[in-house]
Short mmCIF file of C-alpha atoms and ligand atoms in Angstrom, two decimals:
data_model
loop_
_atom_site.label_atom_id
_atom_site.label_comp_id
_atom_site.label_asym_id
_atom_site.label_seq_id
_atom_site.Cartn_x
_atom_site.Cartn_y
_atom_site.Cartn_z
CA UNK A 1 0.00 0.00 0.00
CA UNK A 2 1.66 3.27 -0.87
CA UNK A 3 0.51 6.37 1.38
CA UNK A 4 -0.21 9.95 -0.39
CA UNK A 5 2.38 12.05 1.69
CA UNK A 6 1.59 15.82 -0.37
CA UNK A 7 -1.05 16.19 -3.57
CA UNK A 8 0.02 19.84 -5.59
CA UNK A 9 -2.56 20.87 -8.41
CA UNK A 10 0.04 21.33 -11.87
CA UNK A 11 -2.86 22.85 -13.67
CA UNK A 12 -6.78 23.66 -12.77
CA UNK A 13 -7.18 19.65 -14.03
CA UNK A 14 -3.87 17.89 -13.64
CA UNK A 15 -3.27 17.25 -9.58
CA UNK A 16 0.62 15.61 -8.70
CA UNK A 17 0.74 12.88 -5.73
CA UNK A 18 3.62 12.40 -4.03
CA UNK A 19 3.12 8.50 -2.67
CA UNK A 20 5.02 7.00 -0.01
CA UNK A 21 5.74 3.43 -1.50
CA UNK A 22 7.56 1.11 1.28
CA UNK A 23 10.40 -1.30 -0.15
CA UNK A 24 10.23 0.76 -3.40
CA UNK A 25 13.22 -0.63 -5.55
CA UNK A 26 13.39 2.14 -7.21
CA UNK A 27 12.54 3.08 -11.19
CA UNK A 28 13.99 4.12 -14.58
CA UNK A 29 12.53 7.04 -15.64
CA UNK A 30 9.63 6.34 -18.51
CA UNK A 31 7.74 2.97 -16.08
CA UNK A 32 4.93 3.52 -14.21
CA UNK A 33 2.93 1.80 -11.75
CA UNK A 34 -0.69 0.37 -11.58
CA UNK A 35 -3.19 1.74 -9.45
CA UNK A 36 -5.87 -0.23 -8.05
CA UNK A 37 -9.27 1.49 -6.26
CA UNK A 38 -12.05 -0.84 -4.80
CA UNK A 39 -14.95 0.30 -4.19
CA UNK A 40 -17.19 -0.37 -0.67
CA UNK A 41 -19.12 -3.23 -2.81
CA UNK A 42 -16.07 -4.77 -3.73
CA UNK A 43 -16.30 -3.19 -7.71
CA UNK A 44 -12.38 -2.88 -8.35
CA UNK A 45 -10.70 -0.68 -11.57
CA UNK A 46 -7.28 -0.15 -12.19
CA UNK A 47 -5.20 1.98 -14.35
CA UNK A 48 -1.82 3.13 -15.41
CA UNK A 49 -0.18 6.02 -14.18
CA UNK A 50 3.52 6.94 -15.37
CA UNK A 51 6.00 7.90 -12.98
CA UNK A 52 7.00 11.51 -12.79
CA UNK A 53 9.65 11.82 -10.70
CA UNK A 54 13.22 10.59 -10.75
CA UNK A 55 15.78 9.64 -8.18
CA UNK A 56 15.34 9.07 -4.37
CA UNK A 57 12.24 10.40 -2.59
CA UNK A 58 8.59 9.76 -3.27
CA UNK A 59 7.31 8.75 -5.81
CA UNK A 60 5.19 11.32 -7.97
CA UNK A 61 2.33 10.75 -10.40
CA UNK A 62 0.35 13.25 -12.61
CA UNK A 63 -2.73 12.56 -13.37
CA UNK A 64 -4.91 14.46 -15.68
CA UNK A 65 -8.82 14.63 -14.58
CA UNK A 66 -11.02 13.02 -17.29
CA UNK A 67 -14.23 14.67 -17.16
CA UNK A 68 -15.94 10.97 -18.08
CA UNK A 69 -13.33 9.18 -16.34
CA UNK A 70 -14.04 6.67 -13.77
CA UNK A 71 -10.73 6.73 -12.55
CA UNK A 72 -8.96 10.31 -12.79
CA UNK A 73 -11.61 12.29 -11.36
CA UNK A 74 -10.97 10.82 -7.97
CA UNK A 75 -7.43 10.64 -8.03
CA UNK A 76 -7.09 14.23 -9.56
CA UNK A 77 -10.08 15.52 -6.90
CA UNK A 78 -10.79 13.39 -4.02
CA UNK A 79 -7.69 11.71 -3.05
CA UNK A 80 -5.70 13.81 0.41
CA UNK A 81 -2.42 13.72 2.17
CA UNK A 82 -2.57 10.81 4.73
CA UNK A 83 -4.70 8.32 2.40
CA UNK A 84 -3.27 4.57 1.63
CA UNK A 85 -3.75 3.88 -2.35
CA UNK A 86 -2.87 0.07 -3.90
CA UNK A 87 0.04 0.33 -6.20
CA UNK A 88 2.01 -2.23 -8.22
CA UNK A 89 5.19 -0.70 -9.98
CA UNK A 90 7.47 -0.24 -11.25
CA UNK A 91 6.17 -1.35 -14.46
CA UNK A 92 8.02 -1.50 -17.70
CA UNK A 93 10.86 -2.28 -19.44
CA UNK A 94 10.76 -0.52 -23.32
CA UNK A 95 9.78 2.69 -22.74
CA UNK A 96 12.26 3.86 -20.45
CA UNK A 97 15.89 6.37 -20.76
CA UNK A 98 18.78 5.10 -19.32
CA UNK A 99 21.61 7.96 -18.06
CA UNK A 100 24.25 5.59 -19.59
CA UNK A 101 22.60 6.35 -23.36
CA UNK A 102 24.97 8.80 -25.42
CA UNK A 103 22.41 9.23 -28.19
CA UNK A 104 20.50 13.06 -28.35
CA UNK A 105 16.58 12.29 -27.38
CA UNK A 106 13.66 14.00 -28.82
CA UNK A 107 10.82 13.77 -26.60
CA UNK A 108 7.26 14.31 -28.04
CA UNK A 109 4.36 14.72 -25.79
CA UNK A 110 0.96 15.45 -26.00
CA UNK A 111 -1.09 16.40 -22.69
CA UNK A 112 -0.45 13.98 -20.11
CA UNK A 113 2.10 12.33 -22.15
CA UNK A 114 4.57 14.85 -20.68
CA UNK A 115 4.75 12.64 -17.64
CA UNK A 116 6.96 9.93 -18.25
CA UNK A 117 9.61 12.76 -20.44
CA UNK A 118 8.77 14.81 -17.32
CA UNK A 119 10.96 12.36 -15.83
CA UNK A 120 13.43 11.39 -18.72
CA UNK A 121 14.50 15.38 -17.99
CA UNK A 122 14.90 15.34 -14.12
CA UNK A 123 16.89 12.02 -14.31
CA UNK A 124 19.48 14.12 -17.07
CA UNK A 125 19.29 16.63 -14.52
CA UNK A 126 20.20 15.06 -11.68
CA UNK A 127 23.10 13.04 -13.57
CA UNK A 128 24.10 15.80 -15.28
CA UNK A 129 23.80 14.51 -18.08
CA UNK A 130 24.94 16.23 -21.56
CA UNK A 131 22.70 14.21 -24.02
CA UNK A 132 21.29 16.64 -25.99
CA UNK A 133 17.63 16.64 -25.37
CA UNK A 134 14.70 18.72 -27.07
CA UNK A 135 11.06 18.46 -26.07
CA UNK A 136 7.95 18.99 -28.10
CA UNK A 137 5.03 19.48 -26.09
CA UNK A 138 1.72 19.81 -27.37
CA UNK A 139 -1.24 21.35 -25.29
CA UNK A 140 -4.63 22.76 -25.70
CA UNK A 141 -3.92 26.10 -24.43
CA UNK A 142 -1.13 27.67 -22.15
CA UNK A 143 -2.94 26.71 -18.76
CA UNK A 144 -2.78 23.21 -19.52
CA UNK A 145 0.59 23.06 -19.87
CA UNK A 146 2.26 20.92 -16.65
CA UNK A 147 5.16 21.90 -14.84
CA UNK A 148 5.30 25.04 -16.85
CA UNK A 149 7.31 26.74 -14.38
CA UNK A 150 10.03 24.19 -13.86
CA UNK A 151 10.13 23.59 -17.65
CA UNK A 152 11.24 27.44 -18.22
CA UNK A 153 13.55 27.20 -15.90
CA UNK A 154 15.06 23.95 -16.83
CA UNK A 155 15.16 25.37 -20.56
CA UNK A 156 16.71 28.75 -19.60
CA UNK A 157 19.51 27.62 -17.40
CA UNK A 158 20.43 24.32 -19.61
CA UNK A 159 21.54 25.05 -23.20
CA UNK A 160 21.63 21.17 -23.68
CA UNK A 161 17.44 21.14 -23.17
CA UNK A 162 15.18 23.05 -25.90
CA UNK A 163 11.23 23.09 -25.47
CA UNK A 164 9.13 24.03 -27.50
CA UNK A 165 5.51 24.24 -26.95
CA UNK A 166 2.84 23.60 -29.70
CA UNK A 167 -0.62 25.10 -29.01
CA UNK A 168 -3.80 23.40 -30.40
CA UNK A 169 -6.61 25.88 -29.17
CA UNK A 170 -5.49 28.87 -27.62
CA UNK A 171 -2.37 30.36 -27.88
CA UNK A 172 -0.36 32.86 -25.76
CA UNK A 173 -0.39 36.76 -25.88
CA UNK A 174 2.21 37.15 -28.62
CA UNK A 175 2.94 34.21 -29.81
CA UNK A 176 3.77 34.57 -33.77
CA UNK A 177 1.75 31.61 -34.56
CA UNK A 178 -2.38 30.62 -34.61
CA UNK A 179 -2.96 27.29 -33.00
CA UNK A 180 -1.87 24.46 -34.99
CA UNK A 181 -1.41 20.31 -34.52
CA UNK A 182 1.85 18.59 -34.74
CA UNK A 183 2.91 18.77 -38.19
CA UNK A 184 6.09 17.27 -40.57
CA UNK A 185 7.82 21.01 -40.09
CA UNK A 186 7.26 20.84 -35.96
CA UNK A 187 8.77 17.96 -35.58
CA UNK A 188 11.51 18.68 -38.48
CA UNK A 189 11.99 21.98 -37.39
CA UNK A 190 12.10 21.35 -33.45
CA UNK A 191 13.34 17.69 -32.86
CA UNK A 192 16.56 16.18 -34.43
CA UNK A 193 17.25 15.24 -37.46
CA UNK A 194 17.26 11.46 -38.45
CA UNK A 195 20.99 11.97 -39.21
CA UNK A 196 21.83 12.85 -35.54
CA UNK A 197 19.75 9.17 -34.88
CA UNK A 198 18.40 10.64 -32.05
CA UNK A 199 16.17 8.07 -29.57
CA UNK A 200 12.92 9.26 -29.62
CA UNK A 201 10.27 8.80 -27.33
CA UNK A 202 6.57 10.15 -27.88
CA UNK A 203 3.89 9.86 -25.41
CA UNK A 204 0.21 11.16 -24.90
CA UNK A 205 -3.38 9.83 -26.17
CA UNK A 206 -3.64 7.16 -28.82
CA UNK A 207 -3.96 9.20 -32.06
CA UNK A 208 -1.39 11.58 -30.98
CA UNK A 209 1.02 9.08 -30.40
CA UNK A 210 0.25 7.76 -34.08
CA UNK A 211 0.38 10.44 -36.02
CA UNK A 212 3.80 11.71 -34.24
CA UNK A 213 5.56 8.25 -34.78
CA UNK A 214 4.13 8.43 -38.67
CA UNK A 215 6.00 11.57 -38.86
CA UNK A 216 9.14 10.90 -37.45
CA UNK A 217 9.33 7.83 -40.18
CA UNK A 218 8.06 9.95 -42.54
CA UNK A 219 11.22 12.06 -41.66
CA UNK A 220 13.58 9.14 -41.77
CA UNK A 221 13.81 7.96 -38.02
CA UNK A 222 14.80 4.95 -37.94
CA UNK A 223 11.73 2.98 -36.61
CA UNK A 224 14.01 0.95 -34.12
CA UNK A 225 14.64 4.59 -32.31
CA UNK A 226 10.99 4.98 -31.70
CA UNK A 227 9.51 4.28 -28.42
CA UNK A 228 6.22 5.31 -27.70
CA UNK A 229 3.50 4.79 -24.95
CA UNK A 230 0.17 5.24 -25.21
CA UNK A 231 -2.58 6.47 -22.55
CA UNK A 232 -5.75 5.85 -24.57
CA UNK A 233 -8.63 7.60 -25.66
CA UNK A 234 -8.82 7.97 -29.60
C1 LIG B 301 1.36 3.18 -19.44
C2 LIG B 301 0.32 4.26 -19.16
C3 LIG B 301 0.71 5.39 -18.44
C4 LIG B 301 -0.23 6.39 -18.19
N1 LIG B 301 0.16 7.50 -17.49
C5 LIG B 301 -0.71 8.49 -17.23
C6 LIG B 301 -0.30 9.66 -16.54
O1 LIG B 301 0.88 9.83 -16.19
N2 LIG B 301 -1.23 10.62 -16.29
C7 LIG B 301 -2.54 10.48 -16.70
O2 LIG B 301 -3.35 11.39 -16.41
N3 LIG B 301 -2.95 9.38 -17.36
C8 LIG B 301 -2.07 8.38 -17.63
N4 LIG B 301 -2.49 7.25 -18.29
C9 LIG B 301 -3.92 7.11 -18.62
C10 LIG B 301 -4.63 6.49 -17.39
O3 LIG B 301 -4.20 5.15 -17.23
C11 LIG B 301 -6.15 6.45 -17.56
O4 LIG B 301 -6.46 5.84 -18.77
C12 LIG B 301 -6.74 7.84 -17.52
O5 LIG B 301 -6.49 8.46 -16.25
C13 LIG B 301 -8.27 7.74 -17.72
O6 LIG B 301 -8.81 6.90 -16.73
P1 LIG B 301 -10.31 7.11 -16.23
O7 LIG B 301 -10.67 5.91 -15.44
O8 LIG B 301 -10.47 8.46 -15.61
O9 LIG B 301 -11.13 7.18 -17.59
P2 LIG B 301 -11.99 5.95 -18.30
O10 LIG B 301 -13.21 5.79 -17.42
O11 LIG B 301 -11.07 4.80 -18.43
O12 LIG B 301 -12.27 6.60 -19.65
C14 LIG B 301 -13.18 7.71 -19.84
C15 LIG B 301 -13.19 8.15 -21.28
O13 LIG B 301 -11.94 8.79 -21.62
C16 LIG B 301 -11.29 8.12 -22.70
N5 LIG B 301 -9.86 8.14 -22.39
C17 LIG B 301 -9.17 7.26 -21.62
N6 LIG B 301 -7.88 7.63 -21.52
C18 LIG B 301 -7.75 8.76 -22.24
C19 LIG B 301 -6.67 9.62 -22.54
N7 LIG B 301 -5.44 9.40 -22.07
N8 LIG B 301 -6.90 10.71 -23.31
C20 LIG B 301 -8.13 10.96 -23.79
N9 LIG B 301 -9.19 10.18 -23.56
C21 LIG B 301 -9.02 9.09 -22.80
C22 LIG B 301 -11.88 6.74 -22.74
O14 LIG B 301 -11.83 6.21 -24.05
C23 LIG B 301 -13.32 7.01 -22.28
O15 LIG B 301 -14.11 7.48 -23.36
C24 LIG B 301 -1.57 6.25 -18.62
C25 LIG B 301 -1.94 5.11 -19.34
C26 LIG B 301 -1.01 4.14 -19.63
C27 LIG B 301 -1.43 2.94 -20.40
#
C-alpha cells in the first residue's frame, strides 16, 4: 500500500501525488505503476499512471482529470495527504531512458504524455547529463501546460534542453503563430534530425502518439529509435 504524503494541483485539471511506497526498488525514468481502487461493494478498476519523478524520494504521479473518467476524477479531486492507495510498480521495461545512453533524445508529448519525459529530464538533470535533449510538447492552451514553471527554468539555465511548446486551441499573448497540430515542419523543425539518430520517445493519447511516430518515419527515423506509450482515448 503506498501512502499519499503531499497532492500539488500542476494545472486547474492535472493534480501531482507524491506517494510514499515502502520497499520501493526504485525506477527508470519512462515505467509507471498500476493503481488499483475498490470500491465499498467490492467493484475494483485499475489503471496506469507513469511515474514523474526521478531519483530518491517519493514517488510522484500526474494525473490528468477526465471529465468521463471513472478513474482520474478521484485521483485528480478526491484523493488527500494521509490516504493509503494500492500500487504495483514499477512497471516497464521498453519505454524507459537510461543515463548511460549517449544518443541526443527527442521527446514528443501530447497532454499527459509529458509525464513519463517529465521524468526522462529530471533524471538528465540530476546526472548531469549532456545528451542533448529537445522536447515537443503539445497542449490545448497555455494553462494546460504541466510543470510550466520548472520547464522554463530547466530550458533557460540548460543550453543542452530546448522546449518548444505547440498550441492546439489557444495560444499565448504574442505568440507569432495561430494554434496548430503537430505537423512534418514541428517535428523537423524542433526535434533532431534522423541523421543525428536521435532516440525518440513520444507519449500522450492514442492518435497523438500515431500520427507523431508516422512523422518521425516519414522524416527518416529509424523505426528501431521509436519508443512510444500510449494512454488511450482515440
Ligand atoms: C502506461 C500508461 C501510463 C499512463 N500514465 C498516465 C499519466 O501519467 N497521467 C494520466 O493522467 N494518465 C495516464 N495514463 C492514462 C490512465 O491510465 C487512464 O487511462 C486515464 O487516467 C483515464 O482513466 P479514467 O478511469 O479516468 O477514464 P476511463 O473511465 O477509463 O475513460 C473515460 C473516457 O476517456 C477516454 N480516455 C481514456 N484515456 C484517455 C486519454 N489518455 N486521453 C483521452 N481520452 C481518454 C476513454 O476512451 C473514455 O471514453 C496512462 C496510461 C497508460 C497505459
Amino acid at each position: 500500500m503506498a501512502t499519499v504524503r503531499s497532492a500539488r494541483w500542476e494545472t486547474g485539471s492535472a493534480r501531482t501525488l507524491a506517494l510514499d511506497i515502502p520497499d520501493w526498488p526504485g525506477h527508470l525514468p519512462g515505467q509507471h505503476i498500476d493503481i488499483r481502487l475498490t470500491a465499498e461493494d467490492g467493484y475494483q478498476a485499475q489503471r496506469s499512471y507513469s511515474i514523474a519523478s526521478a531519483g530518491p524520494g517519493p514517488v510522484e504521479i500526474s494525473v490528468q482529470r477526465l471529465e468521463d473518467g471513472e478513474v482520474s476524477p478521484y485521483l485528480a479531486d478526491v484523493v488527500e495527504a494521509g490516504d493509503q492507495i494500492e500500487v504495483r510498480g514499477p512497471v516497464g521495461g521498453w519505454f524507459v531512458w537510461r543515463a548511460e545512453s549517449t544518443a541526443p533524445v527527442t521527446l514528443v508529448a501530447g497532454g499527459s504524455g509529458i509525464v513519463p519525459l517529465m521524468a526522462m529530464i529530471r533524471a538528465r538533470g540530476l546526472a548531469a547529463g549532456r545528451q542533448p535533449f529537445r522536447l515537443i510538447y503539445s497542449v490545448r492552451t497555455p494553462g494546460d501546460v504541466l510543470y510550466a514553471d520548472e520547464l522554463r527554468r530547466r530550458a533557460l539555465s540548460d543550453q543542452g534542453l530546448d522546449v518548444r511548446f505547440v498550441y492546439t486551441r489557444a495560444v499565448p499573448d504574442g505568440w507569432p503563430e495561430p494554434p496548430a497540430r503537430i505537423s512534418v515542419a514541428t517535428l523537423n523543425t524542433h526535434g533532431w534530425p534522423p541523421d543525428f539518430e536521435p532516440d525518440c520517445f513520444v507519449c500522450g493519447p492514442t492518435s497523438f502518439v500515431e500520427v507523431a511516430a508516422d512523422i518521425l518515419v516519414a522524416l527518416g527515423h529509424d523505426p528501431k529509435r521509436i519508443r512510444t506509450e500510449r494512454f488511450g482515448g482515440s
